[in-house]
Short mmCIF file of C-alpha atoms in Angstrom, two decimals:
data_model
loop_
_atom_site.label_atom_id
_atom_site.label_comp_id
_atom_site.label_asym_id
_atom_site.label_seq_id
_atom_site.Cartn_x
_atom_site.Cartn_y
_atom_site.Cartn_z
CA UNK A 1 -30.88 17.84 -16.29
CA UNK A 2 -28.93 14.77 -17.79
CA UNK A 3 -31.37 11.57 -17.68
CA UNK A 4 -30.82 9.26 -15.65
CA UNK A 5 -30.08 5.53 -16.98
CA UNK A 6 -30.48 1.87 -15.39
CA UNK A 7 -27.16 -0.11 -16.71
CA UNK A 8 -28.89 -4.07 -16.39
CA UNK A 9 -26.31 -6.69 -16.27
CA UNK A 10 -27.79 -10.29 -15.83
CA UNK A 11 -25.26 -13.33 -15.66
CA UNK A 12 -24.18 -16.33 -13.71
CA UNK A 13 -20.60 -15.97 -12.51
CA UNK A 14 -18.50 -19.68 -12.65
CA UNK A 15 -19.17 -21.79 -9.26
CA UNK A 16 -22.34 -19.61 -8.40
CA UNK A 17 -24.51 -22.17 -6.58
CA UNK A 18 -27.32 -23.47 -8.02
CA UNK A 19 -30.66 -21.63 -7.79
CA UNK A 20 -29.50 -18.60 -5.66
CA UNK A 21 -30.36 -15.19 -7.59
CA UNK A 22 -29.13 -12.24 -6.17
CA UNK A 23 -30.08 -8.70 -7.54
CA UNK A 24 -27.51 -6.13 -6.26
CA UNK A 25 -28.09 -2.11 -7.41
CA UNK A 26 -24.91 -0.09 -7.22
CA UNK A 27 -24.63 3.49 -7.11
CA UNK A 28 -21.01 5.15 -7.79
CA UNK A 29 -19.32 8.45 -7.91
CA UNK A 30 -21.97 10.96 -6.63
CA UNK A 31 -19.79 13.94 -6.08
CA UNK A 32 -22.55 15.83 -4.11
CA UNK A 33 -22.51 19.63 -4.59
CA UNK A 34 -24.89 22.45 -4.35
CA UNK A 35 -26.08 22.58 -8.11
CA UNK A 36 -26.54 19.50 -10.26
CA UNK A 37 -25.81 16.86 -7.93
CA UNK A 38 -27.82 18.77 -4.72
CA UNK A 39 -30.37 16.96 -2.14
CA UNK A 40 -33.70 16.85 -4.51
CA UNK A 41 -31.12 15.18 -7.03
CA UNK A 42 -29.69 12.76 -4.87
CA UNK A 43 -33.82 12.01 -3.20
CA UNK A 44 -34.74 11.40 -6.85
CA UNK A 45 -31.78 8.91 -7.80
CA UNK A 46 -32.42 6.93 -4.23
CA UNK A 47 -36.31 6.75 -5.40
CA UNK A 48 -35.55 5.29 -8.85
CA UNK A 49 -32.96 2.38 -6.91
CA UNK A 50 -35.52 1.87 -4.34
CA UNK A 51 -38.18 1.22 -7.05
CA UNK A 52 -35.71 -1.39 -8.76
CA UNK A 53 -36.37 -3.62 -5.16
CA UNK A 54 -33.00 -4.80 -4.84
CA UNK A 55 -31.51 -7.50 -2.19
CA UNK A 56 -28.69 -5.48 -1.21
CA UNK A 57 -27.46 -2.09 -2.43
CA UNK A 58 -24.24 -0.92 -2.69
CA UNK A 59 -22.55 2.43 -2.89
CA UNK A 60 -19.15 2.57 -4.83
CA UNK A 61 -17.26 5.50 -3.09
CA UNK A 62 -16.50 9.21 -4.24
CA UNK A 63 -19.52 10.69 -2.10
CA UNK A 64 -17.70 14.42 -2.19
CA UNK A 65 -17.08 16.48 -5.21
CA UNK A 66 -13.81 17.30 -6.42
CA UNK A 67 -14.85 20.64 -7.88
CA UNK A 68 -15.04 22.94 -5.09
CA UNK A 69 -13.10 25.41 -5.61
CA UNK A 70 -15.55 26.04 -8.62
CA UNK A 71 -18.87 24.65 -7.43
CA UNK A 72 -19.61 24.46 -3.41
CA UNK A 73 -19.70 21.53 -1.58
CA UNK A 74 -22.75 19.59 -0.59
CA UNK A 75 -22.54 19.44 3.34
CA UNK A 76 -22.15 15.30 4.58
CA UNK A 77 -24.75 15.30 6.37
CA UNK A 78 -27.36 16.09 4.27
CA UNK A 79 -26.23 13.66 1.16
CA UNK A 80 -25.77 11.07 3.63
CA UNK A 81 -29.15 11.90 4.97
CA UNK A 82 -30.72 11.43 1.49
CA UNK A 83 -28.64 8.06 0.91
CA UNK A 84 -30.18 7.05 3.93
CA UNK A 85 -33.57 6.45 2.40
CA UNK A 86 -32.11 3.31 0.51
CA UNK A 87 -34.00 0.45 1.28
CA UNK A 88 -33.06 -3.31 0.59
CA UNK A 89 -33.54 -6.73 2.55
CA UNK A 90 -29.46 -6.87 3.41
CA UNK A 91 -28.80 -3.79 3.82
CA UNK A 92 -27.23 -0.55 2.33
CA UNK A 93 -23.12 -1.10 2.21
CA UNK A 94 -20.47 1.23 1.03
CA UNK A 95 -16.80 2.17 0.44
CA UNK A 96 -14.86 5.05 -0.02
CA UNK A 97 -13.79 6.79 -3.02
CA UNK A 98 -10.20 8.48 -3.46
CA UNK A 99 -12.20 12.16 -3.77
CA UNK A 100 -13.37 11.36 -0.03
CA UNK A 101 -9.72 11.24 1.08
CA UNK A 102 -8.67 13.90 -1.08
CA UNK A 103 -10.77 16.42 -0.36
CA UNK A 104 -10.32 15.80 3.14
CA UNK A 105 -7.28 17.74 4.83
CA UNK A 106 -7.79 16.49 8.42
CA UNK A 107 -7.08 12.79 6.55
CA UNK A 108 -4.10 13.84 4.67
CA UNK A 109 -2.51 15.28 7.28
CA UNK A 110 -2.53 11.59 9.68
CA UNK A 111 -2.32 9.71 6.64
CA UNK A 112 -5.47 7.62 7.54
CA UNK A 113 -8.88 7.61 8.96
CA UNK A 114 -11.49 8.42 9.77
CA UNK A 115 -12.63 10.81 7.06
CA UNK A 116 -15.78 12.74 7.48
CA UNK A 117 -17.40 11.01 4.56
CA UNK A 118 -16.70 7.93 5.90
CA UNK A 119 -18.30 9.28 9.19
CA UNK A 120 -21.30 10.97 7.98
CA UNK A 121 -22.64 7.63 6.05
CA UNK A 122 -21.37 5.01 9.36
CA UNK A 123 -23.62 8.13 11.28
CA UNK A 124 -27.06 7.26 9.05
CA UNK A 125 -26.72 3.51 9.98
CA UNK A 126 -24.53 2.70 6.21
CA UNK A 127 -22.45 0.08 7.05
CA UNK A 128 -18.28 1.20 5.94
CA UNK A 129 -16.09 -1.27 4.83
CA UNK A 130 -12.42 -0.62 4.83
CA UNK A 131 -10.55 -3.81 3.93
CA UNK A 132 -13.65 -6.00 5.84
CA UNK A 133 -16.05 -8.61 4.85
CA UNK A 134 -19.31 -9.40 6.28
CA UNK A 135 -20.98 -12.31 5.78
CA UNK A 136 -24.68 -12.56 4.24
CA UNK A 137 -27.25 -15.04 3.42
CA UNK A 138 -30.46 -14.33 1.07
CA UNK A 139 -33.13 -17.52 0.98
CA UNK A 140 -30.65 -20.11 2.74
CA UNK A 141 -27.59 -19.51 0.44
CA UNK A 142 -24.52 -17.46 1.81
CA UNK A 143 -22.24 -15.05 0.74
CA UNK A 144 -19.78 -12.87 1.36
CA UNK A 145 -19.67 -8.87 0.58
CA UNK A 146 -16.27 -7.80 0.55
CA UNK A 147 -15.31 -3.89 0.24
CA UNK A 148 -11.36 -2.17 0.07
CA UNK A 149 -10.19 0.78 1.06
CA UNK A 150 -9.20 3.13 -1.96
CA UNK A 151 -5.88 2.56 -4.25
CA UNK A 152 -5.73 5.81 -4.28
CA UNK A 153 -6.20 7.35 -0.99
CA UNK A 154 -3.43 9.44 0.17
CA UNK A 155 -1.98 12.25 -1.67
CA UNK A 156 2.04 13.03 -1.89
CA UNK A 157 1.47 16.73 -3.10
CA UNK A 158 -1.73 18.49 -3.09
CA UNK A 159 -0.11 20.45 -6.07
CA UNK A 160 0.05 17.43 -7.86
CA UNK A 161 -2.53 15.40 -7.42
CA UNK A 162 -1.61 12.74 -10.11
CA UNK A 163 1.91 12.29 -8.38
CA UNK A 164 3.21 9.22 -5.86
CA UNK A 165 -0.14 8.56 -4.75
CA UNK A 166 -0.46 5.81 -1.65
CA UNK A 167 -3.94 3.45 -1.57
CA UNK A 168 -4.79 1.83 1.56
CA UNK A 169 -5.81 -1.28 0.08
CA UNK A 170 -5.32 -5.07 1.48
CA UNK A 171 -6.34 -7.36 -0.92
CA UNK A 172 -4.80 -10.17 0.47
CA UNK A 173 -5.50 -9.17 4.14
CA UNK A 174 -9.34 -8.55 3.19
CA UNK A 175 -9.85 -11.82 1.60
CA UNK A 176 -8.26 -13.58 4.44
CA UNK A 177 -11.16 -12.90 6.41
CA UNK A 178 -13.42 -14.70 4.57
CA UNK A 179 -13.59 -18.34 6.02
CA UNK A 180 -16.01 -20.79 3.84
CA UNK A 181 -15.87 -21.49 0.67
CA UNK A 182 -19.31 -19.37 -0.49
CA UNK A 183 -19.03 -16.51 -3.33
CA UNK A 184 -17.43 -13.27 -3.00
CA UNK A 185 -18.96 -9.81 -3.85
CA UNK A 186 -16.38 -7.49 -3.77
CA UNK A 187 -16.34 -3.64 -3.85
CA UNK A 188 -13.46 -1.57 -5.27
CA UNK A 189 -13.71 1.94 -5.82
CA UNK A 190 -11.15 2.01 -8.13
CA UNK A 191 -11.22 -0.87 -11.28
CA UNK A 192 -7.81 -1.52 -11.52
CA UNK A 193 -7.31 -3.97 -8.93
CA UNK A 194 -9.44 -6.49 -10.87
CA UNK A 195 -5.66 -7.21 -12.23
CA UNK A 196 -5.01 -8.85 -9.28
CA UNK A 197 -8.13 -10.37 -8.47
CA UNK A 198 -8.43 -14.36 -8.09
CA UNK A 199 -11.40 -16.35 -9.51
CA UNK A 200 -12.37 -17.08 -6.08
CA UNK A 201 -13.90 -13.44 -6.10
CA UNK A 202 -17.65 -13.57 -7.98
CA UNK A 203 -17.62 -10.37 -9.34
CA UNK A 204 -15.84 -6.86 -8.56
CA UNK A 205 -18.18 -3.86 -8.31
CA UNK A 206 -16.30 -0.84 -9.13
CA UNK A 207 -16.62 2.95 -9.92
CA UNK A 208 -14.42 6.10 -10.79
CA UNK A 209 -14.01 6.46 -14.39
CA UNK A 210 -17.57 7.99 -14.83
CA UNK A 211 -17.27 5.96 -18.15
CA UNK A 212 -14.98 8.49 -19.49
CA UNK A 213 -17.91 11.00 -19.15
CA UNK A 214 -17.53 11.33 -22.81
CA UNK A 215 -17.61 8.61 -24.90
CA UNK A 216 -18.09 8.36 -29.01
CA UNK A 217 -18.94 5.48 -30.57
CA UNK A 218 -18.70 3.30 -27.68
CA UNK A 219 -15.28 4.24 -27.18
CA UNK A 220 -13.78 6.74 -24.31
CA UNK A 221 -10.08 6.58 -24.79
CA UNK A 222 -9.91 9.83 -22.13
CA UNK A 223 -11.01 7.56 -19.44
CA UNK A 224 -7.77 5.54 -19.54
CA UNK A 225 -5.36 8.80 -19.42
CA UNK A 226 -7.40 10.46 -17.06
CA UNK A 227 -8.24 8.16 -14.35
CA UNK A 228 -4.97 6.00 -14.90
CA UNK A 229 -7.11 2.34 -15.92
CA UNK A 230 -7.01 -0.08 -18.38
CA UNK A 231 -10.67 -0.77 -17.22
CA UNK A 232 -12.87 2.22 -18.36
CA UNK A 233 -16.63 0.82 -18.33
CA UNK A 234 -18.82 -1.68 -18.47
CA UNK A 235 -19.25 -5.42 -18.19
CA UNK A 236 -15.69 -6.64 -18.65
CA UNK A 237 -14.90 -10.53 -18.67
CA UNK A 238 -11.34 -11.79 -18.38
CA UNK A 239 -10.18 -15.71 -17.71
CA UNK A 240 -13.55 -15.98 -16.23
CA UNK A 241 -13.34 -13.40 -13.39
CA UNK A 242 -16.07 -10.60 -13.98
CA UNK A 243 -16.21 -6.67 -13.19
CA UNK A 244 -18.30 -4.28 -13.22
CA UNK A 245 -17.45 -0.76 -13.78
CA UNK A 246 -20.49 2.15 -13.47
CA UNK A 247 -20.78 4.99 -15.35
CA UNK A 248 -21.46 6.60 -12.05
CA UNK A 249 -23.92 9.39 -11.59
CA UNK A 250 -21.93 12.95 -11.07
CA UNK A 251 -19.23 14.89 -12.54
CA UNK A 252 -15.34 14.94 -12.70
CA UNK A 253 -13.36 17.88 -13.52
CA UNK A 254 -16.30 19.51 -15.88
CA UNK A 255 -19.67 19.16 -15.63
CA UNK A 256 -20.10 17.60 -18.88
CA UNK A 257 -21.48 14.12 -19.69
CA UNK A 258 -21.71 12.92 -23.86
CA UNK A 259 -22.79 9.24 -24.86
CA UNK A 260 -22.75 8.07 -20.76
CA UNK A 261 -25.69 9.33 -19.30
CA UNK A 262 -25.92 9.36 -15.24
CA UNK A 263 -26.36 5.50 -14.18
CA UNK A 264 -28.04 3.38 -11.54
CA UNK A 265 -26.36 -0.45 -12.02
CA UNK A 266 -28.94 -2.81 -11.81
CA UNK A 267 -26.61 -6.29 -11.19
CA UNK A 268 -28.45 -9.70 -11.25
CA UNK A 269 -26.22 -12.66 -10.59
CA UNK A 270 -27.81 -16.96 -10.81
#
């Protein structure tokens, strides 16, 4: 079995208010099947967040594997029972990963929602964001935890996956909601729409890449052709806006992981 890493980023994003520390653990790209990434797997990786005592946890999409036709599928409800055991003061969040449309025909077929990932974690009390906000407050200081739908949701041909692909994200929309002038947390599955993302937003939480999987000497050129990003890992700084992107925890197209171990993201922000 692959260890499994903590990824700590510590830092004070630009017009964080004084004195407010938040500590955030983010868990990405699980792709739940019935041999590596199976329920004892998923109980241990939930213990090791829970023992990290975070404010608020977060969970970055791509619940469902993408290799079943190779490796069977982990039935929702029991990952979504074992992600269920996440504990934090405000609450367990989510979004949804392009693999949990994909892999889901019903979905395809309406173009839209609800998917059965989407179901099975809203069923075990996970809150589901789809282009929403919600706001929180942690020791008299607010905030606001934003989450979008995925940028790469729908699927023109099955065939070819790679191909005229439609995302159901509202960037603009989402932010509208948010009505004061207190920090943004936003969740994006997919890193690439930290192009468009204003300084208003604190910091963007995202997954997908699995940090290449591969990566040699700090470098994983693969994870730019394969997943389509100019973001690939890691704490990335740009005009003063900051993203996060996880090296996620399971497995994308082989089961193979060199020099990016399985992570848990441990973010601390003030």
């Amino acid at each position: 079995m692959v260890r499994l890493n903590v990824k700590h980023d510590r830092f004070t994003p630009p017009n964080w208010p004084a004195g407010f520390k938040l500590r955030i653990v983010a868990l990405a790209d699980i792709h739940a099947c019935t041999t590596w990434m199976n329920v004892p797997r998923i109980d241990k990786i939930v213990k090791k967040a829970n023992a990290l005592k975070p404010d608020i946890v977060v969970l970055l999409g791509d619940y469902l594997s993408g290799m079943h036709l190779m490796f069977k599928s982990l039935p929702h409800d029991h990952w979504a029972e074992s992600l269920a055991r996440l504990k934090a003061p405000l609450g367990v969040h989510a979004v949804l990963g392009n693999h949990d449309w994909w892999e889901d025909l019903q979905a395809q077929a309406r173009r839209g929602g609800p998917t059965m990932a989407g179901k099975a974690l809203e069923e075990v009390g996970i809150k589901l964001y789809s282009n929403d906000v919600t706001r929180l407050e942690k020791d008299g200081y607010g905030f606001w935890l934003a989450g979008l739908e995925s940028q790469l949701a729908l699927l023109a041909n099955r065939r070819y996956p790679r191909r005229n692909i439609e995302g159901l994200d509202d960037l603009e929309g989402t932010l509208a909601q948010v009505t004061t002038n207190e920090p943004i947390v936003m969740m994006a599955h997919e890193p690439n729409i930290f192009e468009k993302m204003p300084d208003r937003v604190a910091v963007t939480l995202s997954g997908h890449t699995h940090g290449g999987q591969v990566r040699v000497r700090k470098k994983a050129k693969s994870a730019r052709k394969r997943y389509g990003t100019q973001y690939s890992y890691g704490h990335i700084v740009e005009d003063d806006r900051h993203l996060i992107v996880s090296g996620g925890l399971g497995y994308s197209v082989l089961p193979l992981r060199f020099g990016v171990p399985p992570e848990i993201n441990l973010i601390e922000l003030g």
